[in-house]
């Protein structure tokens, strides 16, 4: 029973990681842009949400409605003014540019918000729970997981069946050939990054509800997102979702063995996957 | 004579500091097929890329339908009515035959219903593609991939089609199959620029012929009127 509980809590934790990982799956897995500032952008959005909650009488839903457009704008600006200048066959320029951005963002956040940990005021939802067969489930984690499923399914369908999705996959496969076929790669990449950061906006609200955030937390979220994408397999959104579940369950099981082992267990499983199946669980055949 | 649909005027270009083209003057009339021949490194592909906005050139160096278009990004060139079958096919891996076609349809100058080219028509032209429409592009042979590349370019509904070495690396039988389609493309009103290394093929398939050597045009004229000796000296330099 204790282990079943660990697995279920792990899946719920995986829902949160899936939200971090989805934007990464789109940018790193599909577009092959390495965005080191991924976690920091999420933390920035969290801190903006927390500050907004202090001055505006908005409920949690209201905060999501406000932050997602801000995130879209942030993502579009990020792609238009930074990433489009470094995007190409070589992943190194985007890695260096976003590494710099990550450091700049962390210090900017320290300046504006100080190093204090903050979170959204508890509106009841963060501590609400219900019981099924002797296992207690938090309302918020279940909501997070449901959102992650809907987002993954929706985005996967967009990539598969929409005009935008085909254009993005074409540009990711061969940017120049896509341009020769009438796709404007820069525009389509800007939209894709805007979507990726919009999802981070949603994740930012949930992250600030379920735990505290501080300006230096971004790198941990970045690692979880990277690990989820790589465990699942590059280019597959459901793979990233599955990778996030694997990571969440590994951490939850590690935590039950010893409270200090949780995060280490996640990394060990990641290493095990890299060693035995480096292309990822659901990698598309090349 | 009416004004040409596509022309270049003292076009120079290259990669960064390396100049590969030294003043190319070339014109393509409506409905015409011209071929551009030359040895490896003569600058043929660089020339096509320069026309198509993939390499920087001055606006007046390329004129399309009497307007200066040099340096316009490739995706806007497609909207104007130029498309290209790139060297090495450059299909979108991880996508099916039909998805590759649909990327072109999504971004074409006009819809599949309005334009001369539709998937049905291309499936008639290349029946094997209909059979393989749901297959990932990686599962196709080189010749079949070339058919997809041509279909993709045609589904952009071009007025001018640029073909970069479409015979490269293919078996003679497959090359004949692919070249057999060119008259039908012409008949649909599309003008064609063929870049070729195979001189015989280029001469048979075109109305006029240009020969390039080291970034310059060394010979041009009506394909049937040019002697093999003239081509040989222009091709290799005398």
Short mmCIF file of N, CA and C in Angstrom, two decimals, chain B residues 38-130:
data_model
loop_
_atom_site.label_atom_id
_atom_site.label_comp_id
_atom_site.label_asym_id
_atom_site.label_seq_id
_atom_site.Cartn_x
_atom_site.Cartn_y
_atom_site.Cartn_z
N UNK B 38 27.35 22.71 -66.55
CA UNK B 38 28.67 23.12 -66.08
C UNK B 38 29.23 22.07 -65.16
N UNK B 39 30.54 22.09 -65.01
CA UNK B 39 31.21 21.09 -64.18
C UNK B 39 30.94 21.39 -62.70
N UNK B 40 31.37 20.47 -61.84
CA UNK B 40 31.30 20.70 -60.39
C UNK B 40 32.01 22.00 -60.04
N UNK B 41 31.37 22.82 -59.20
CA UNK B 41 32.04 24.03 -58.74
C UNK B 41 31.97 25.18 -59.71
N UNK B 42 31.20 25.03 -60.82
CA UNK B 42 31.09 26.11 -61.79
C UNK B 42 30.22 27.25 -61.24
N UNK B 43 29.40 26.94 -60.23
CA UNK B 43 28.56 27.98 -59.63
C UNK B 43 27.08 27.83 -59.96
N UNK B 44 26.69 26.67 -60.50
CA UNK B 44 25.29 26.49 -60.91
C UNK B 44 24.33 26.54 -59.72
N UNK B 45 24.65 25.77 -58.70
CA UNK B 45 23.75 25.74 -57.53
C UNK B 45 23.76 27.08 -56.81
N UNK B 46 24.93 27.70 -56.74
CA UNK B 46 25.03 29.02 -56.11
C UNK B 46 24.15 30.02 -56.86
N UNK B 47 24.13 29.89 -58.18
CA UNK B 47 23.31 30.78 -58.99
C UNK B 47 21.82 30.59 -58.66
N UNK B 48 21.38 29.33 -58.61
CA UNK B 48 19.96 29.08 -58.28
C UNK B 48 19.63 29.62 -56.89
N UNK B 49 20.52 29.39 -55.95
CA UNK B 49 20.28 29.88 -54.58
C UNK B 49 20.22 31.40 -54.55
N UNK B 50 21.03 32.05 -55.39
CA UNK B 50 21.03 33.51 -55.44
C UNK B 50 19.72 34.04 -56.01
N UNK B 51 19.21 33.37 -57.04
CA UNK B 51 17.92 33.77 -57.61
C UNK B 51 16.82 33.63 -56.57
N UNK B 52 16.90 32.56 -55.79
CA UNK B 52 15.80 32.15 -54.94
C UNK B 52 15.83 32.79 -53.55
N UNK B 53 16.74 33.73 -53.35
CA UNK B 53 16.75 34.44 -52.07
C UNK B 53 17.43 33.70 -50.94
N UNK B 54 18.17 32.66 -51.27
CA UNK B 54 18.87 31.92 -50.22
C UNK B 54 20.28 32.46 -49.99
N UNK B 55 20.75 33.27 -50.94
CA UNK B 55 22.04 33.95 -50.78
C UNK B 55 21.80 35.43 -51.10
N UNK B 56 22.51 36.33 -50.43
CA UNK B 56 22.23 37.76 -50.62
C UNK B 56 22.65 38.27 -52.00
N UNK B 57 21.73 38.96 -52.68
CA UNK B 57 22.05 39.67 -53.93
C UNK B 57 21.29 41.00 -53.92
N UNK B 58 21.71 41.93 -54.77
CA UNK B 58 21.04 43.23 -54.86
C UNK B 58 19.69 43.05 -55.57
N UNK B 59 18.69 43.87 -55.22
CA UNK B 59 17.34 43.72 -55.80
C UNK B 59 17.32 43.71 -57.33
N UNK B 60 18.10 44.60 -57.96
CA UNK B 60 18.03 44.71 -59.42
C UNK B 60 18.70 43.56 -60.17
N UNK B 61 19.43 42.74 -59.47
CA UNK B 61 20.13 41.64 -60.13
C UNK B 61 19.18 40.55 -60.59
N UNK B 62 18.03 40.42 -59.93
CA UNK B 62 17.04 39.41 -60.32
C UNK B 62 15.71 40.09 -60.59
N UNK B 63 15.15 39.88 -61.78
CA UNK B 63 13.84 40.45 -62.08
C UNK B 63 12.87 39.32 -62.39
N UNK B 64 11.69 39.38 -61.76
CA UNK B 64 10.66 38.38 -61.99
C UNK B 64 9.39 39.12 -62.38
N UNK B 65 8.84 38.80 -63.53
CA UNK B 65 7.66 39.50 -64.07
C UNK B 65 7.86 41.01 -64.02
N UNK B 66 9.04 41.42 -64.47
CA UNK B 66 9.37 42.85 -64.60
C UNK B 66 9.53 43.61 -63.29
N UNK B 67 9.59 42.91 -62.17
CA UNK B 67 9.82 43.60 -60.90
C UNK B 67 11.14 43.12 -60.30
N UNK B 68 11.90 44.01 -59.67
CA UNK B 68 13.14 43.56 -59.02
C UNK B 68 12.82 42.75 -57.78
N UNK B 69 13.37 41.54 -57.71
CA UNK B 69 13.06 40.66 -56.58
C UNK B 69 14.32 40.10 -55.91
N UNK B 70 15.51 40.54 -56.34
CA UNK B 70 16.74 39.98 -55.79
C UNK B 70 16.78 40.11 -54.28
N UNK B 71 17.17 39.05 -53.59
CA UNK B 71 17.31 39.10 -52.14
C UNK B 71 16.02 38.91 -51.37
N UNK B 72 14.88 38.75 -52.07
CA UNK B 72 13.63 38.46 -51.37
C UNK B 72 13.74 37.08 -50.73
N UNK B 73 13.34 36.94 -49.44
CA UNK B 73 13.46 35.62 -48.80
C UNK B 73 12.72 34.53 -49.58
N UNK B 74 13.25 33.33 -49.52
CA UNK B 74 12.73 32.21 -50.32
C UNK B 74 11.23 32.00 -50.12
N UNK B 75 10.78 32.09 -48.86
CA UNK B 75 9.37 31.78 -48.63
C UNK B 75 8.45 32.80 -49.30
N UNK B 76 8.95 34.03 -49.51
CA UNK B 76 8.15 35.02 -50.24
C UNK B 76 8.24 34.79 -51.75
N UNK B 77 9.38 34.28 -52.20
CA UNK B 77 9.52 33.92 -53.62
C UNK B 77 8.47 32.89 -54.01
N UNK B 78 8.22 31.95 -53.10
CA UNK B 78 7.22 30.91 -53.37
C UNK B 78 5.86 31.56 -53.61
N UNK B 79 5.52 32.56 -52.79
CA UNK B 79 4.25 33.27 -52.95
C UNK B 79 4.18 34.00 -54.29
N UNK B 80 5.33 34.50 -54.75
CA UNK B 80 5.35 35.22 -56.02
C UNK B 80 5.21 34.26 -57.20
N UNK B 81 5.65 33.01 -57.03
CA UNK B 81 5.48 32.05 -58.11
C UNK B 81 6.75 31.37 -58.58
N UNK B 82 7.76 31.29 -57.72
CA UNK B 82 8.95 30.53 -58.06
C UNK B 82 9.07 29.40 -57.04
N UNK B 83 9.38 28.19 -57.50
CA UNK B 83 9.69 27.16 -56.52
C UNK B 83 10.85 26.33 -57.03
N UNK B 84 11.38 25.51 -56.15
CA UNK B 84 12.64 24.86 -56.45
C UNK B 84 12.65 23.40 -56.01
N UNK B 85 13.24 22.55 -56.86
CA UNK B 85 13.54 21.18 -56.46
C UNK B 85 15.02 21.20 -56.07
N UNK B 86 15.32 21.16 -54.78
CA UNK B 86 16.71 21.38 -54.38
C UNK B 86 17.60 20.17 -54.65
N UNK B 87 18.88 20.44 -54.78
CA UNK B 87 19.85 19.36 -54.96
C UNK B 87 19.81 18.46 -53.73
N UNK B 88 19.82 17.16 -53.96
CA UNK B 88 19.79 16.22 -52.84
C UNK B 88 18.40 16.06 -52.24
N UNK B 89 17.39 16.58 -52.94
CA UNK B 89 15.97 16.41 -52.61
C UNK B 89 15.50 17.14 -51.37
N UNK B 90 16.25 17.04 -50.26
CA UNK B 90 15.93 17.80 -49.04
C UNK B 90 14.48 17.66 -48.61
N UNK B 91 13.98 16.43 -48.54
CA UNK B 91 12.61 16.21 -48.08
C UNK B 91 12.56 16.32 -46.56
N UNK B 92 11.34 16.43 -46.02
CA UNK B 92 11.18 16.57 -44.58
C UNK B 92 11.14 15.18 -43.95
N UNK B 93 12.22 14.79 -43.29
CA UNK B 93 12.27 13.47 -42.67
C UNK B 93 11.32 13.42 -41.48
N UNK B 94 10.88 12.22 -41.17
CA UNK B 94 9.94 12.06 -40.07
C UNK B 94 8.51 12.37 -40.48
N UNK B 95 8.31 12.72 -41.74
CA UNK B 95 6.96 13.02 -42.22
C UNK B 95 6.65 12.10 -43.40
N UNK B 96 5.35 11.87 -43.62
CA UNK B 96 4.95 10.97 -44.70
C UNK B 96 5.02 11.69 -46.04
N UNK B 97 4.88 10.91 -47.12
CA UNK B 97 4.87 11.46 -48.47
C UNK B 97 3.80 12.55 -48.58
N UNK B 98 2.60 12.22 -48.12
CA UNK B 98 1.52 13.17 -48.27
C UNK B 98 1.72 14.40 -47.38
N UNK B 99 2.30 14.22 -46.19
CA UNK B 99 2.57 15.37 -45.33
C UNK B 99 3.59 16.30 -45.98
N UNK B 100 4.61 15.72 -46.63
CA UNK B 100 5.56 16.54 -47.37
C UNK B 100 4.85 17.38 -48.42
N UNK B 101 3.89 16.74 -49.11
CA UNK B 101 3.14 17.47 -50.12
C UNK B 101 2.28 18.56 -49.49
N UNK B 102 1.70 18.24 -48.33
CA UNK B 102 0.77 19.20 -47.73
C UNK B 102 1.47 20.45 -47.22
N UNK B 103 2.75 20.34 -46.85
CA UNK B 103 3.48 21.56 -46.45
C UNK B 103 3.48 22.54 -47.62
N UNK B 104 3.67 22.01 -48.83
CA UNK B 104 3.65 22.88 -50.01
C UNK B 104 2.24 23.44 -50.25
N UNK B 105 1.23 22.59 -50.13
CA UNK B 105 -0.15 23.03 -50.36
C UNK B 105 -0.51 24.14 -49.36
N UNK B 106 -0.08 23.95 -48.10
CA UNK B 106 -0.36 24.94 -47.05
C UNK B 106 0.17 26.32 -47.40
N UNK B 107 1.28 26.36 -48.12
CA UNK B 107 1.97 27.64 -48.33
C UNK B 107 1.98 28.06 -49.80
N UNK B 108 1.16 27.42 -50.62
CA UNK B 108 1.21 27.66 -52.06
C UNK B 108 0.66 29.04 -52.42
N UNK B 109 0.99 29.44 -53.64
CA UNK B 109 0.55 30.73 -54.18
C UNK B 109 -0.97 30.74 -54.32
N UNK B 110 -1.53 29.62 -54.71
CA UNK B 110 -2.99 29.50 -54.79
C UNK B 110 -3.39 28.11 -54.33
N UNK B 111 -4.67 27.91 -54.09
CA UNK B 111 -5.10 26.64 -53.50
C UNK B 111 -4.96 25.51 -54.51
N UNK B 112 -5.04 24.29 -53.97
CA UNK B 112 -4.91 23.10 -54.79
C UNK B 112 -6.01 23.07 -55.86
N UNK B 113 -7.19 23.58 -55.52
CA UNK B 113 -8.31 23.54 -56.47
C UNK B 113 -8.14 24.57 -57.59
N UNK B 114 -7.58 25.74 -57.25
CA UNK B 114 -7.42 26.81 -58.25
C UNK B 114 -6.23 26.56 -59.18
N UNK B 115 -5.15 26.03 -58.61
CA UNK B 115 -3.91 25.91 -59.37
C UNK B 115 -3.92 24.72 -60.31
N UNK B 116 -2.93 24.64 -61.18
CA UNK B 116 -2.88 23.52 -62.12
C UNK B 116 -2.52 22.19 -61.46
N UNK B 117 -1.88 22.23 -60.28
CA UNK B 117 -1.38 21.00 -59.70
C UNK B 117 -2.15 20.60 -58.46
N UNK B 118 -2.55 19.32 -58.43
CA UNK B 118 -3.23 18.78 -57.25
C UNK B 118 -2.57 17.43 -56.95
N UNK B 119 -2.86 16.94 -55.74
CA UNK B 119 -2.30 15.64 -55.39
C UNK B 119 -2.77 14.56 -56.36
N UNK B 120 -4.06 14.63 -56.76
CA UNK B 120 -4.59 13.59 -57.67
C UNK B 120 -3.79 13.58 -58.97
N UNK B 121 -3.54 14.78 -59.49
CA UNK B 121 -2.83 14.86 -60.77
C UNK B 121 -1.41 14.31 -60.64
N UNK B 122 -0.77 14.62 -59.52
CA UNK B 122 0.60 14.14 -59.32
C UNK B 122 0.62 12.63 -59.08
N UNK B 123 -0.44 12.11 -58.44
CA UNK B 123 -0.52 10.66 -58.24
C UNK B 123 -0.73 9.95 -59.58
N UNK B 124 -1.39 10.64 -60.54
CA UNK B 124 -1.50 10.05 -61.88
C UNK B 124 -0.15 10.04 -62.58
N UNK B 125 0.59 11.13 -62.36
CA UNK B 125 1.90 11.26 -62.99
C UNK B 125 2.90 10.27 -62.38
N UNK B 126 2.84 10.13 -61.07
CA UNK B 126 3.74 9.22 -60.35
C UNK B 126 2.89 8.24 -59.54
N UNK B 127 2.35 7.19 -60.19
CA UNK B 127 1.41 6.30 -59.49
C UNK B 127 2.00 5.66 -58.23
N UNK B 128 3.32 5.46 -58.22
CA UNK B 128 3.94 4.81 -57.06
C UNK B 128 3.73 5.64 -55.78
N UNK B 129 3.64 6.96 -55.95
CA UNK B 129 3.49 7.83 -54.77
C UNK B 129 2.12 7.66 -54.13
N UNK B 130 1.12 7.34 -54.97
CA UNK B 130 -0.22 7.14 -54.40
C UNK B 130 -0.20 5.94 -53.46
#
